[in-house]
Coordinates of C-alpha atoms in Angstrom, one line a residue:
X1 CA 12.3 -269.9 -66.7
X2 CA 12.1 -268.3 -63.2
X3 CA 10.5 -264.9 -63.3
X4 CA 9.3 -265.1 -66.8
X5 CA 5.8 -264.2 -67.9
X6 CA 4.0 -265.5 -71.0
X7 CA 0.5 -264.3 -72.0
X8 CA -1.3 -266.0 -74.9
X9 CA -4.6 -264.4 -76.0
X10 CA -7.1 -264.9 -78.8
X11 CA -4.9 -267.7 -80.4
X12 CA -5.1 -271.1 -82.1
X13 CA -2.5 -273.6 -81.2
X14 CA -2.8 -276.9 -83.1
X15 CA -1.2 -279.9 -84.7
X16 CA 2.1 -279.7 -82.8
X17 CA 3.9 -282.7 -81.4
X18 CA 6.7 -283.8 -79.0
X19 CA 7.4 -287.3 -80.1
X20 CA 10.4 -288.5 -77.9
X21 CA 9.2 -291.5 -75.9
X22 CA 11.0 -290.3 -72.7
X23 CA 11.2 -286.6 -73.1
X24 CA 8.2 -285.7 -75.2
X25 CA 6.7 -283.3 -72.6
X26 CA 4.1 -280.9 -73.9
X27 CA 3.0 -281.4 -77.5
X28 CA 2.5 -277.7 -78.0
X29 CA 3.8 -275.9 -74.9
X30 CA 6.5 -276.7 -72.3
X31 CA 6.2 -274.3 -69.4
X32 CA 8.5 -274.2 -66.4
X33 CA 8.8 -271.9 -63.3
X34 CA 7.3 -268.8 -64.9
X35 CA 3.8 -267.3 -64.9
X36 CA 1.7 -268.2 -67.8
X37 CA -1.8 -267.0 -68.8
X38 CA -3.8 -268.5 -71.7
X39 CA -7.1 -266.7 -72.5
X40 CA -9.7 -266.9 -75.3
X41 CA -7.7 -269.5 -77.1
X42 CA -8.2 -272.9 -78.8
X43 CA -5.6 -275.6 -78.2
X44 CA -6.3 -278.7 -80.2
X45 CA -4.8 -281.7 -82.2
X46 CA -1.5 -281.7 -80.3
X47 CA 0.3 -284.9 -79.3
X48 CA 2.9 -285.9 -76.8
X49 CA 4.6 -289.2 -76.4
X50 CA 4.9 -288.7 -72.6
X51 CA 3.3 -285.9 -70.6
X52 CA 0.7 -283.3 -71.6
X53 CA -0.8 -283.7 -75.1
X54 CA -1.1 -280.0 -75.4
X55 CA 0.6 -278.4 -72.3
X56 CA 3.2 -279.5 -69.8
X57 CA 3.7 -277.1 -66.9
X58 CA 5.7 -277.3 -63.7
X59 CA 6.5 -274.9 -60.9
X60 CA 5.3 -271.3 -61.3
X61 CA 1.6 -270.7 -62.1
X62 CA -0.8 -271.3 -65.0
X63 CA -4.1 -269.5 -65.5
X64 CA -6.5 -270.8 -68.2
X65 CA -9.5 -268.5 -69.0
X66 CA -12.3 -268.9 -71.6
X67 CA -10.1 -271.4 -73.4
X68 CA -10.9 -274.7 -75.2
X69 CA -8.6 -277.6 -74.9
X70 CA -9.6 -280.5 -77.1
X71 CA -8.6 -283.5 -79.3
X72 CA -5.1 -283.7 -77.8
X73 CA -3.3 -287.0 -77.0
X74 CA -0.5 -288.1 -74.6
X75 CA 0.5 -291.0 -72.5
X76 CA -0.2 -289.1 -69.3
X77 CA -2.5 -286.1 -69.4
X78 CA -4.2 -286.1 -72.7
X79 CA -5.3 -282.5 -72.6
X80 CA -2.5 -281.2 -70.3
X81 CA -0.2 -282.2 -67.5
X82 CA 0.1 -279.6 -64.6
X83 CA 2.6 -279.6 -61.7
X84 CA 2.6 -275.9 -61.2
X85 CA 2.4 -274.3 -57.8
X86 CA -1.1 -273.2 -58.6
X87 CA -3.4 -273.8 -61.6
X88 CA -6.7 -271.9 -62.2
X89 CA -9.2 -272.8 -64.9
X90 CA -12.3 -270.6 -65.4
X91 CA -15.1 -270.6 -68.0
X92 CA -13.1 -273.1 -70.0
X93 CA -13.9 -276.4 -71.8
X94 CA -11.7 -279.5 -71.7
X95 CA -13.0 -282.2 -74.1
X96 CA -12.3 -285.2 -76.3
X97 CA -8.7 -285.5 -75.2
X98 CA -7.2 -288.9 -74.5
X99 CA -4.4 -290.5 -72.6
X100 CA -2.8 -293.9 -73.1
X101 CA -2.5 -294.3 -69.4
X102 CA -3.8 -291.8 -66.8
X103 CA -5.7 -288.5 -67.0
X104 CA -7.7 -288.4 -70.2
X105 CA -8.6 -284.7 -69.9
X106 CA -5.9 -283.6 -67.5
X107 CA -3.2 -284.9 -65.1
X108 CA -2.8 -282.6 -62.1
X109 CA -0.2 -283.1 -59.5
X110 CA -0.4 -280.0 -57.4
X111 CA -2.7 -277.3 -56.3
X112 CA -5.6 -276.4 -58.7
X113 CA -9.0 -274.7 -58.8
X114 CA -11.6 -275.2 -61.6
X115 CA -14.6 -272.9 -61.7
X116 CA -17.6 -272.5 -64.0
X117 CA -16.0 -274.9 -66.5
X118 CA -16.8 -278.2 -68.3
X119 CA -14.8 -281.4 -68.6
X120 CA -16.5 -283.8 -71.0
X121 CA -15.9 -286.7 -73.3
X122 CA -12.3 -287.4 -72.4
X123 CA -10.8 -290.9 -72.3
X124 CA -8.1 -292.6 -70.3
X125 CA -6.5 -295.9 -71.2
X126 CA -6.1 -296.8 -67.5
X127 CA -7.4 -294.4 -64.7
X128 CA -9.0 -291.0 -64.5
X129 CA -11.1 -290.5 -67.7
X130 CA -11.8 -286.8 -66.9
X131 CA -9.1 -285.8 -64.4
X132 CA -6.3 -287.7 -62.6
X133 CA -5.1 -285.8 -59.6
X134 CA -2.8 -286.2 -56.6
X135 CA -0.9 -284.1 -54.0
X136 CA -1.9 -280.6 -53.1
X137 CA -5.4 -279.2 -52.9
X138 CA -7.8 -279.7 -55.9
X139 CA -11.1 -277.7 -55.9
X140 CA -13.9 -277.8 -58.5
X141 CA -16.7 -275.2 -58.2
X142 CA -19.9 -274.7 -60.3
X143 CA -18.7 -277.1 -63.0
X144 CA -19.8 -280.1 -64.9
X145 CA -17.8 -283.3 -65.4
X146 CA -19.7 -285.5 -67.8
X147 CA -19.3 -288.3 -70.3
X148 CA -15.7 -289.2 -69.5
X149 CA -14.4 -292.8 -69.7
X150 CA -11.7 -294.8 -68.0
X151 CA -10.7 -298.3 -69.1
X152 CA -10.1 -299.0 -65.5
X153 CA -10.9 -296.8 -62.4
X154 CA -12.4 -293.4 -62.0
X155 CA -14.5 -292.5 -65.1
X156 CA -14.9 -288.9 -64.0
X157 CA -12.2 -288.4 -61.4
X158 CA -9.3 -290.4 -60.0
X159 CA -7.9 -289.1 -56.7
X160 CA -4.6 -290.4 -55.2
X161 CA -1.6 -289.9 -52.9
X162 CA -3.2 -287.9 -50.1
X163 CA -4.5 -285.0 -52.0
X164 CA -7.3 -282.9 -50.6
X165 CA -10.1 -282.7 -53.1
X166 CA -13.3 -280.5 -52.9
X167 CA -16.4 -280.4 -54.9
X168 CA -18.8 -277.5 -54.4
X169 CA -21.9 -277.1 -56.5
X170 CA -20.8 -279.5 -59.2
X171 CA -22.5 -282.0 -61.5
X172 CA -20.6 -285.3 -61.9
X173 CA -22.7 -287.5 -64.3
X174 CA -22.6 -290.0 -67.1
X175 CA -19.0 -291.0 -66.6
X176 CA -17.9 -294.6 -67.1
X177 CA -15.3 -296.8 -65.3
X178 CA -14.1 -300.3 -66.3
X179 CA -14.9 -299.5 -69.9
X180 CA -12.6 -302.4 -71.0
X181 CA -14.8 -304.8 -69.2
X182 CA -13.4 -307.9 -70.9
X183 CA -9.8 -307.5 -69.8
X184 CA -10.3 -309.5 -66.6
X185 CA -9.4 -306.5 -64.4
X186 CA -11.9 -305.5 -61.7
X187 CA -12.2 -301.7 -61.8
X188 CA -14.6 -299.3 -60.1
X189 CA -15.8 -295.8 -59.7
X190 CA -17.9 -294.5 -62.5
X191 CA -18.1 -291.0 -61.0
X192 CA -15.0 -291.0 -58.9
X193 CA -12.3 -293.4 -57.5
X194 CA -10.7 -292.2 -54.3
X195 CA -7.3 -293.9 -53.7
X196 CA -6.1 -292.6 -50.4
X197 CA -7.1 -288.9 -50.7
X198 CA -9.6 -286.8 -48.8
X199 CA -12.6 -285.9 -50.8
X200 CA -15.2 -283.4 -49.6
X201 CA -18.4 -282.3 -51.4
X202 CA -21.3 -280.1 -50.9
X203 CA -24.4 -279.1 -52.9
X204 CA -23.2 -281.5 -55.7
X205 CA -24.9 -284.1 -57.8
X206 CA -23.0 -287.5 -58.3
X207 CA -25.3 -289.7 -60.2
X208 CA -26.0 -291.6 -63.4
X209 CA -22.5 -292.7 -63.8
X210 CA -21.6 -296.2 -65.0
X211 CA -19.3 -299.0 -63.8
X212 CA -19.2 -301.7 -66.5
X213 CA -18.3 -305.2 -65.5
X214 CA -17.2 -308.5 -67.0
X215 CA -19.7 -310.7 -65.2
X216 CA -22.7 -310.4 -62.8
X217 CA -20.4 -311.6 -60.0
X218 CA -18.4 -308.4 -60.1
X219 CA -19.7 -305.8 -57.7
X220 CA -20.8 -302.4 -59.0
X221 CA -19.5 -299.0 -58.0
X222 CA -21.4 -296.8 -60.4
X223 CA -21.2 -293.4 -58.8
X224 CA -18.4 -293.6 -56.3
X225 CA -15.6 -295.8 -55.0
X226 CA -13.8 -294.8 -51.8
X227 CA -14.4 -292.3 -49.0
X228 CA -16.5 -289.2 -49.3
X229 CA -16.8 -286.6 -46.5
X230 CA -20.0 -284.7 -47.0
X231 CA -20.4 -281.0 -46.2
X232 CA -24.1 -281.4 -46.7
X233 CA -26.8 -281.3 -49.4
X234 CA -25.4 -283.8 -51.9
X235 CA -27.2 -286.1 -54.1
X236 CA -25.6 -289.5 -54.8
X237 CA -27.5 -291.7 -57.2
X238 CA -26.1 -295.0 -56.0
X239 CA -24.0 -295.2 -52.8
X240 CA -23.1 -298.8 -52.8
X241 CA -20.8 -300.7 -50.5
X242 CA -17.7 -299.2 -52.1
X243 CA -18.8 -295.6 -51.3
X244 CA -18.1 -294.7 -47.7
X245 CA -20.0 -291.5 -46.9
X246 CA -19.3 -289.6 -43.6
X247 CA -19.4 -286.1 -42.3
X248 CA -22.4 -283.7 -42.4
X249 CA -25.3 -285.7 -43.8
X250 CA -27.8 -282.7 -43.7
X251 CA -29.9 -282.7 -46.8
X252 CA -28.2 -285.8 -48.2
X253 CA -30.0 -287.9 -50.8
X254 CA -28.3 -291.3 -51.3
X255 CA -29.7 -294.0 -53.4
X256 CA -29.1 -297.8 -53.0
X257 CA -28.9 -300.7 -55.4
X258 CA -32.6 -301.5 -54.8
X259 CA -33.6 -297.8 -55.0
X260 CA -31.2 -295.6 -57.0
X261 CA -32.0 -291.9 -57.3
X262 CA -32.3 -290.3 -60.7
X263 CA -31.6 -286.6 -60.2
X264 CA -33.7 -285.8 -63.3
X265 CA -31.3 -283.9 -65.4
X266 CA -31.7 -282.9 -69.0
X267 CA -29.2 -283.8 -71.8
X268 CA -25.8 -282.2 -72.0
X269 CA -26.6 -278.8 -73.4
X270 CA -24.4 -276.1 -75.0
X271 CA -24.8 -272.7 -73.4
X272 CA -21.8 -271.2 -75.1
X273 CA -19.1 -272.8 -77.2
X274 CA -17.0 -273.2 -74.0
X275 CA -19.7 -274.0 -71.5
X276 CA -21.9 -277.1 -71.5
X277 CA -24.2 -278.2 -68.6
X278 CA -26.9 -280.6 -67.5
X279 CA -30.1 -278.6 -66.8
X280 CA -32.0 -279.6 -63.7
X281 CA -35.6 -280.8 -64.4
X282 CA -38.4 -281.1 -61.9
X283 CA -37.4 -283.8 -59.5
X284 CA -35.3 -284.6 -56.4
X285 CA -32.5 -282.1 -57.1
X286 CA -34.8 -279.1 -57.2
X287 CA -34.7 -277.0 -54.0
X288 CA -32.4 -279.4 -52.2
X289 CA -29.2 -277.4 -52.0
X290 CA -28.3 -275.7 -48.8
X291 CA -31.3 -273.3 -47.9
X292 CA -28.8 -271.1 -46.2
X293 CA -27.0 -270.4 -49.4
X294 CA -24.4 -272.2 -51.5
X295 CA -20.8 -271.3 -50.8
X296 CA -17.4 -272.2 -52.1
X297 CA -14.7 -273.7 -49.9
X298 CA -13.6 -270.2 -48.9
X299 CA -17.0 -269.6 -47.4
X300 CA -17.9 -267.1 -50.1
X301 CA -21.5 -267.1 -51.1
X302 CA -22.0 -268.1 -54.8
X303 CA -24.6 -265.8 -56.3
X304 CA -24.9 -267.5 -59.7
X305 CA -24.7 -270.9 -61.2
X306 CA -22.2 -272.5 -63.6
X307 CA -23.4 -270.3 -66.5
X308 CA -23.0 -267.2 -64.4
X309 CA -26.6 -266.4 -65.4
X310 CA -29.1 -267.9 -63.0
X311 CA -29.1 -267.2 -59.3
X312 CA -27.7 -269.7 -56.9
X313 CA -29.5 -271.2 -55.1
X314 CA -32.2 -271.6 -57.8

């Protein structure tokens, strides 16, 4: 309720369910209007028949810190569904959640910021394998989105409804769109699918994503589908005809169908239980960030990488 405060720390929340087909919102937690903080906690094995396999939250604020959200299921927002005024996620891991429709890892419909976190191996039955987001401002900094799958559009990210989305110093790799390639539906955007939103990116790698297809006549959009406004120093492995890149093209590396760019990344590697990353190997990504320094979208210089260990730039 309005004005309430809930703090959850050092806890395990698992195997809960909200089974009503219309009102099953938040398999474990239903949060409305108040201020909630979830820290150093595991949230897993929860199910919801409607919104938010583990968590449903609207209005108020939600802060998730050093928390693991995994193996949850829902129709919308397998891991969680957030419509709070502002969501923050830091040093957290969202993995192996699934949605029957949109938002395998998360469904976010308002302002949110994700930093130094990992979104991996989530699956959506329709759109947005990793995250499905619209409205508000959505920002991802120093994070990895990898190995997520959508049966239709947006293996890593699906962006809609005029949201403002920003990627700074991120790795968006190994995500898959159109996984249900035999259903006769043409789908696109292994890395991201932008449906009427503004997407900006800088110092980020969007590569090695996959767009499966039913036949050789279906055009490919492996890494991106829709508009991307560059703020400089991005690497896009395959910027085909469905990826419209504009803005500041300083330091940009964009591959084509005849000459895609492999950023030379190592395998997904565990740094801590809640932080996985793709190490950069010698190749085109090395020393190709902004030489003046890497900043977030508030203009603040980032002094360390996703692991908060190595200096940035590195």
